[in-house]
Short mmCIF file of N, CA and C in Angstrom, two decimals:
data_model
loop_
_atom_site.label_atom_id
_atom_site.label_comp_id
_atom_site.label_asym_id
_atom_site.label_seq_id
_atom_site.Cartn_x
_atom_site.Cartn_y
_atom_site.Cartn_z
N MET A 1 -12.31 14.86 -1.20
CA MET A 1 -11.53 13.74 -1.10
C MET A 1 -11.12 13.21 -2.31
N SER A 2 -9.73 12.68 -2.23
CA SER A 2 -8.92 12.27 -3.26
C SER A 2 -9.16 10.99 -3.93
N TYR A 3 -8.85 10.83 -5.40
CA TYR A 3 -8.80 9.52 -5.85
C TYR A 3 -8.19 8.50 -4.87
N GLY A 4 -8.66 7.47 -4.64
CA GLY A 4 -8.34 6.33 -3.99
C GLY A 4 -8.72 6.14 -2.57
N ILE A 5 -9.50 7.15 -2.24
CA ILE A 5 -9.50 7.30 -0.53
C ILE A 5 -11.43 7.41 -0.61
N TYR A 6 -11.98 6.58 0.04
CA TYR A 6 -13.49 6.30 0.32
C TYR A 6 -13.97 6.35 1.72
N LYS A 7 -14.76 7.23 1.93
CA LYS A 7 -15.20 7.45 3.35
C LYS A 7 -16.25 6.27 3.66
N THR A 8 -16.20 5.52 4.60
CA THR A 8 -17.04 4.72 5.15
C THR A 8 -17.62 4.86 6.57
N ALA A 9 -18.35 4.43 7.25
CA ALA A 9 -18.72 4.34 8.53
C ALA A 9 -18.56 2.99 9.30
N LEU A 10 -18.00 3.16 10.23
CA LEU A 10 -17.88 1.96 11.10
C LEU A 10 -19.20 1.33 11.77
N LYS A 11 -19.30 0.21 12.45
CA LYS A 11 -20.54 -0.09 13.05
C LYS A 11 -21.27 0.82 14.06
N ASP A 12 -20.44 1.55 14.62
CA ASP A 12 -20.53 2.59 15.81
C ASP A 12 -20.93 3.91 15.13
N GLY A 13 -20.77 3.99 13.83
CA GLY A 13 -21.07 5.34 13.44
C GLY A 13 -19.69 6.23 13.21
N THR A 14 -18.77 5.74 13.44
CA THR A 14 -17.50 6.55 13.50
C THR A 14 -16.89 6.70 11.85
N ALA A 15 -16.49 7.69 11.45
CA ALA A 15 -16.15 7.87 10.27
C ALA A 15 -14.65 7.18 9.93
N SER A 16 -14.56 6.56 8.77
CA SER A 16 -13.35 5.67 8.73
C SER A 16 -13.08 5.95 7.23
N PHE A 17 -11.72 5.96 6.76
CA PHE A 17 -11.50 6.36 5.34
C PHE A 17 -10.44 5.32 4.95
N ARG A 18 -10.98 4.46 3.82
CA ARG A 18 -10.49 3.24 3.24
C ARG A 18 -9.66 3.78 2.02
N VAL A 19 -8.51 3.38 2.06
CA VAL A 19 -7.53 3.59 0.85
C VAL A 19 -7.21 2.32 -0.20
N SER A 20 -7.49 2.50 -1.31
CA SER A 20 -7.38 1.39 -2.25
C SER A 20 -7.22 2.03 -3.61
N PHE A 21 -6.78 1.15 -4.45
CA PHE A 21 -6.34 1.60 -5.94
C PHE A 21 -6.26 0.65 -6.94
N TYR A 22 -6.24 0.66 -8.19
CA TYR A 22 -5.96 -0.36 -9.01
C TYR A 22 -4.57 -0.01 -9.80
N HIS A 23 -3.83 -1.14 -9.92
CA HIS A 23 -2.48 -0.98 -10.34
C HIS A 23 -2.21 -2.16 -11.35
N ALA A 24 -2.10 -2.07 -12.55
CA ALA A 24 -1.78 -3.17 -13.38
C ALA A 24 -2.85 -4.07 -13.34
N LYS A 25 -4.26 -3.73 -13.57
CA LYS A 25 -5.43 -4.40 -13.33
C LYS A 25 -5.46 -5.00 -11.86
N LYS A 26 -4.90 -5.08 -11.12
CA LYS A 26 -5.02 -5.47 -9.61
C LYS A 26 -5.17 -4.53 -8.59
N HIS A 27 -6.46 -4.75 -7.88
CA HIS A 27 -7.02 -3.97 -6.74
C HIS A 27 -6.01 -4.23 -5.63
N ILE A 28 -5.80 -2.85 -5.25
CA ILE A 28 -4.75 -2.67 -3.96
C ILE A 28 -5.32 -2.13 -3.11
N ALA A 29 -5.75 -2.84 -1.99
CA ALA A 29 -6.25 -2.40 -0.82
C ALA A 29 -5.18 -1.96 0.24
N ILE A 30 -4.96 -0.88 0.60
CA ILE A 30 -3.87 -0.54 1.72
C ILE A 30 -4.31 -0.27 2.85
N GLY A 31 -5.78 -0.04 3.24
CA GLY A 31 -6.08 -0.28 4.63
C GLY A 31 -7.13 1.06 5.08
N SER A 32 -7.56 0.99 6.28
CA SER A 32 -8.64 2.05 6.86
C SER A 32 -7.95 2.86 7.70
N TYR A 33 -8.15 4.24 7.66
CA TYR A 33 -7.50 5.04 8.64
C TYR A 33 -8.61 6.15 9.15
N SER A 34 -8.30 6.42 10.51
CA SER A 34 -9.32 7.36 11.21
C SER A 34 -9.56 8.60 10.63
N ASP A 35 -8.52 8.95 9.91
CA ASP A 35 -8.74 10.55 9.47
C ASP A 35 -8.29 10.58 7.95
N GLU A 36 -8.97 11.44 7.11
CA GLU A 36 -8.46 11.83 5.71
C GLU A 36 -7.01 12.17 5.45
N LYS A 37 -6.32 12.92 6.38
CA LYS A 37 -5.00 13.31 6.30
C LYS A 37 -3.96 12.01 6.31
N ALA A 38 -4.07 10.88 7.34
CA ALA A 38 -3.52 9.86 7.35
C ALA A 38 -3.97 9.01 5.91
N ALA A 39 -5.21 9.04 5.58
CA ALA A 39 -5.53 8.37 4.33
C ALA A 39 -4.73 8.43 3.25
N GLY A 40 -4.61 10.07 3.15
CA GLY A 40 -3.90 10.77 2.19
C GLY A 40 -2.55 10.53 2.03
N ALA A 41 -1.89 10.56 3.19
CA ALA A 41 -0.48 10.39 3.29
C ALA A 41 -0.11 8.92 2.89
N ALA A 42 -1.02 7.91 3.31
CA ALA A 42 -0.97 6.32 2.98
C ALA A 42 -1.10 6.01 1.52
N LEU A 43 -1.78 6.81 0.85
CA LEU A 43 -2.08 6.79 -0.62
C LEU A 43 -0.80 7.13 -1.35
N LYS A 44 -0.30 8.43 -0.91
CA LYS A 44 0.79 8.95 -1.60
C LYS A 44 2.06 7.99 -1.17
N GLU A 45 2.18 7.45 -0.09
CA GLU A 45 3.44 6.53 -0.10
C GLU A 45 3.32 5.26 -0.74
N ALA A 46 1.81 4.86 -0.71
CA ALA A 46 1.82 3.42 -1.72
C ALA A 46 1.98 3.80 -3.24
N LEU A 47 1.72 4.86 -3.65
CA LEU A 47 1.89 5.17 -5.10
C LEU A 47 3.27 5.43 -5.29
N ALA A 48 4.17 6.01 -4.19
CA ALA A 48 5.57 6.40 -4.25
C ALA A 48 6.24 4.77 -4.44
N LEU A 49 5.83 3.78 -3.71
CA LEU A 49 6.37 2.53 -3.64
C LEU A 49 6.16 2.01 -5.16
N TYR A 50 5.14 2.19 -5.92
CA TYR A 50 5.00 1.91 -7.43
C TYR A 50 6.09 2.52 -8.16
N ASP A 51 6.09 3.93 -8.03
CA ASP A 51 6.62 4.78 -9.02
C ASP A 51 8.04 5.15 -8.89
N ASP A 52 8.50 4.96 -7.46
CA ASP A 52 9.88 5.53 -7.26
C ASP A 52 10.88 4.08 -7.21
N LYS A 53 11.64 3.86 -8.36
CA LYS A 53 12.53 2.83 -8.33
C LYS A 53 13.69 2.64 -7.34
N THR A 54 14.05 4.00 -6.76
CA THR A 54 15.05 4.04 -5.81
C THR A 54 14.56 3.48 -4.37
N ILE A 55 13.07 3.00 -4.30
CA ILE A 55 12.82 2.48 -3.11
C ILE A 55 12.79 0.93 -3.32
N THR A 56 13.66 0.37 -2.57
CA THR A 56 13.79 -1.30 -2.64
C THR A 56 13.31 -1.94 -1.36
N ILE A 57 13.33 -3.24 -1.53
CA ILE A 57 12.99 -3.89 -0.30
C ILE A 57 14.10 -3.82 0.67
N TRP A 58 15.15 -3.36 0.45
CA TRP A 58 16.36 -3.10 1.28
C TRP A 58 15.93 -1.84 2.22
N ASN A 59 15.39 -0.89 1.66
CA ASN A 59 15.25 0.54 2.01
C ASN A 59 13.99 0.96 2.42
N PHE A 60 12.98 0.51 2.03
CA PHE A 60 11.55 0.93 2.10
C PHE A 60 10.99 1.41 3.46
N ARG A 61 11.49 0.81 4.54
CA ARG A 61 11.17 1.51 5.95
C ARG A 61 11.41 2.92 6.09
N HIS A 62 12.35 3.46 5.10
CA HIS A 62 12.72 4.79 5.42
C HIS A 62 11.77 5.50 4.66
N PHE A 63 10.88 5.22 3.98
CA PHE A 63 10.26 5.86 3.16
C PHE A 63 8.53 5.95 3.57
N ILE A 64 8.19 5.21 4.38
CA ILE A 64 6.84 4.78 4.91
C ILE A 64 6.60 5.06 6.42
N SER A 65 5.44 5.73 6.68
CA SER A 65 5.13 5.76 8.05
C SER A 65 3.74 5.48 8.22
N GLU A 66 2.81 5.56 6.93
CA GLU A 66 1.32 5.07 7.14
C GLU A 66 1.06 3.70 6.52
N VAL A 67 1.65 3.55 5.80
CA VAL A 67 1.50 2.35 5.06
C VAL A 67 2.31 0.92 5.98
N SER A 68 1.66 -0.07 6.36
CA SER A 68 2.28 -1.12 6.89
C SER A 68 3.36 -1.65 5.97
N SER A 69 4.25 -2.17 6.91
CA SER A 69 5.41 -2.88 6.09
C SER A 69 5.10 -4.10 5.40
N ASP A 70 4.14 -4.94 6.03
CA ASP A 70 3.46 -5.97 5.10
C ASP A 70 3.12 -5.50 3.82
N LYS A 71 2.27 -4.64 3.88
CA LYS A 71 1.67 -3.93 2.60
C LYS A 71 2.59 -3.41 1.55
N ALA A 72 3.61 -2.76 2.09
CA ALA A 72 4.84 -2.33 1.19
C ALA A 72 5.61 -3.42 0.85
N VAL A 73 5.72 -4.57 1.47
CA VAL A 73 6.58 -5.58 0.92
C VAL A 73 5.64 -6.24 -0.38
N SER A 74 4.54 -6.40 0.00
CA SER A 74 3.51 -6.84 -1.03
C SER A 74 3.69 -5.88 -2.53
N ILE A 75 3.50 -4.59 -2.28
CA ILE A 75 3.54 -3.67 -3.44
C ILE A 75 5.02 -3.85 -3.95
N LEU A 76 5.94 -4.03 -3.38
CA LEU A 76 7.29 -4.01 -4.10
C LEU A 76 7.35 -5.35 -4.89
N ASN A 77 6.97 -6.41 -4.17
CA ASN A 77 7.00 -7.53 -5.19
C ASN A 77 6.30 -7.49 -6.20
N HIS A 78 4.85 -6.72 -6.20
CA HIS A 78 3.99 -6.66 -7.48
C HIS A 78 4.76 -5.69 -8.25
N ARG A 79 5.34 -4.60 -7.95
CA ARG A 79 6.13 -3.72 -8.84
C ARG A 79 7.17 -4.44 -9.54
N ASP A 80 7.97 -5.20 -8.68
CA ASP A 80 9.28 -5.75 -9.36
C ASP A 80 9.42 -7.04 -9.86
N ASN A 81 8.35 -7.99 -9.42
CA ASN A 81 8.25 -9.30 -10.04
C ASN A 81 6.86 -9.50 -10.64
N HIS A 82 5.87 -8.54 -10.71
CA HIS A 82 4.72 -8.79 -11.26
C HIS A 82 3.75 -9.74 -10.95
N VAL A 83 4.02 -10.06 -9.52
CA VAL A 83 3.23 -11.02 -9.00
C VAL A 83 2.67 -10.33 -7.91
N TYR A 84 1.61 -10.55 -7.17
CA TYR A 84 0.94 -9.96 -6.12
C TYR A 84 0.30 -10.98 -5.02
N PHE A 85 1.06 -11.03 -3.97
CA PHE A 85 0.71 -11.80 -2.75
C PHE A 85 -0.10 -11.07 -1.80
N LYS A 86 -0.83 -11.48 -1.45
CA LYS A 86 -1.72 -10.81 0.10
C LYS A 86 -0.63 -10.81 1.08
N THR A 87 0.12 -12.10 1.31
CA THR A 87 0.80 -11.99 2.40
C THR A 87 2.37 -11.32 1.92
N PRO A 88 3.02 -10.88 2.91
CA PRO A 88 4.47 -10.05 2.52
C PRO A 88 5.49 -11.12 2.22
N ILE A 89 5.32 -11.51 0.74
CA ILE A 89 6.27 -12.17 0.31
C ILE A 89 7.04 -11.67 -0.66
N TYR A 90 8.46 -11.61 -0.73
CA TYR A 90 9.07 -10.73 -1.95
C TYR A 90 9.89 -11.96 -2.56
N LEU A 91 9.81 -12.12 -3.69
CA LEU A 91 10.39 -13.04 -4.51
C LEU A 91 11.79 -12.63 -4.93
N MET A 92 13.06 -13.40 -4.90
CA MET A 92 14.25 -13.01 -5.07
C MET A 92 14.93 -14.24 -5.75
N GLN A 93 15.19 -13.85 -7.04
CA GLN A 93 16.07 -14.77 -7.72
C GLN A 93 15.69 -16.27 -7.28
N GLY A 94 14.35 -16.47 -7.46
CA GLY A 94 13.68 -17.80 -7.29
C GLY A 94 13.50 -18.34 -6.09
N TYR A 95 13.78 -17.50 -5.17
CA TYR A 95 13.68 -18.01 -3.70
C TYR A 95 12.71 -16.67 -2.98
N PHE A 96 12.18 -17.04 -1.87
CA PHE A 96 11.43 -16.15 -1.17
C PHE A 96 12.42 -15.57 -0.14
N LEU A 97 12.13 -14.23 0.21
CA LEU A 97 13.09 -13.60 1.27
C LEU A 97 12.37 -13.23 2.30
#
């Protein structure tokens, strides 16, 4: 298992893989996935949202398949405006988008 992926068990005993990591002293929880491959893809996408400045609020949907759109907006807001909201809010020139 790679960094940021943690195996857990649901109440019925089914395996689940939680994805989370720390960025700029903030704990970012991406979500739970039924298999390790999907969890790895979600982690890769989330890290790319932080690292790739060509991914913007206007085009991020082309770069994600495992990370939810809500979580992607929160990550992009944290990257661009240094503020993390759990709700999918993106600050833009003093306004919410």
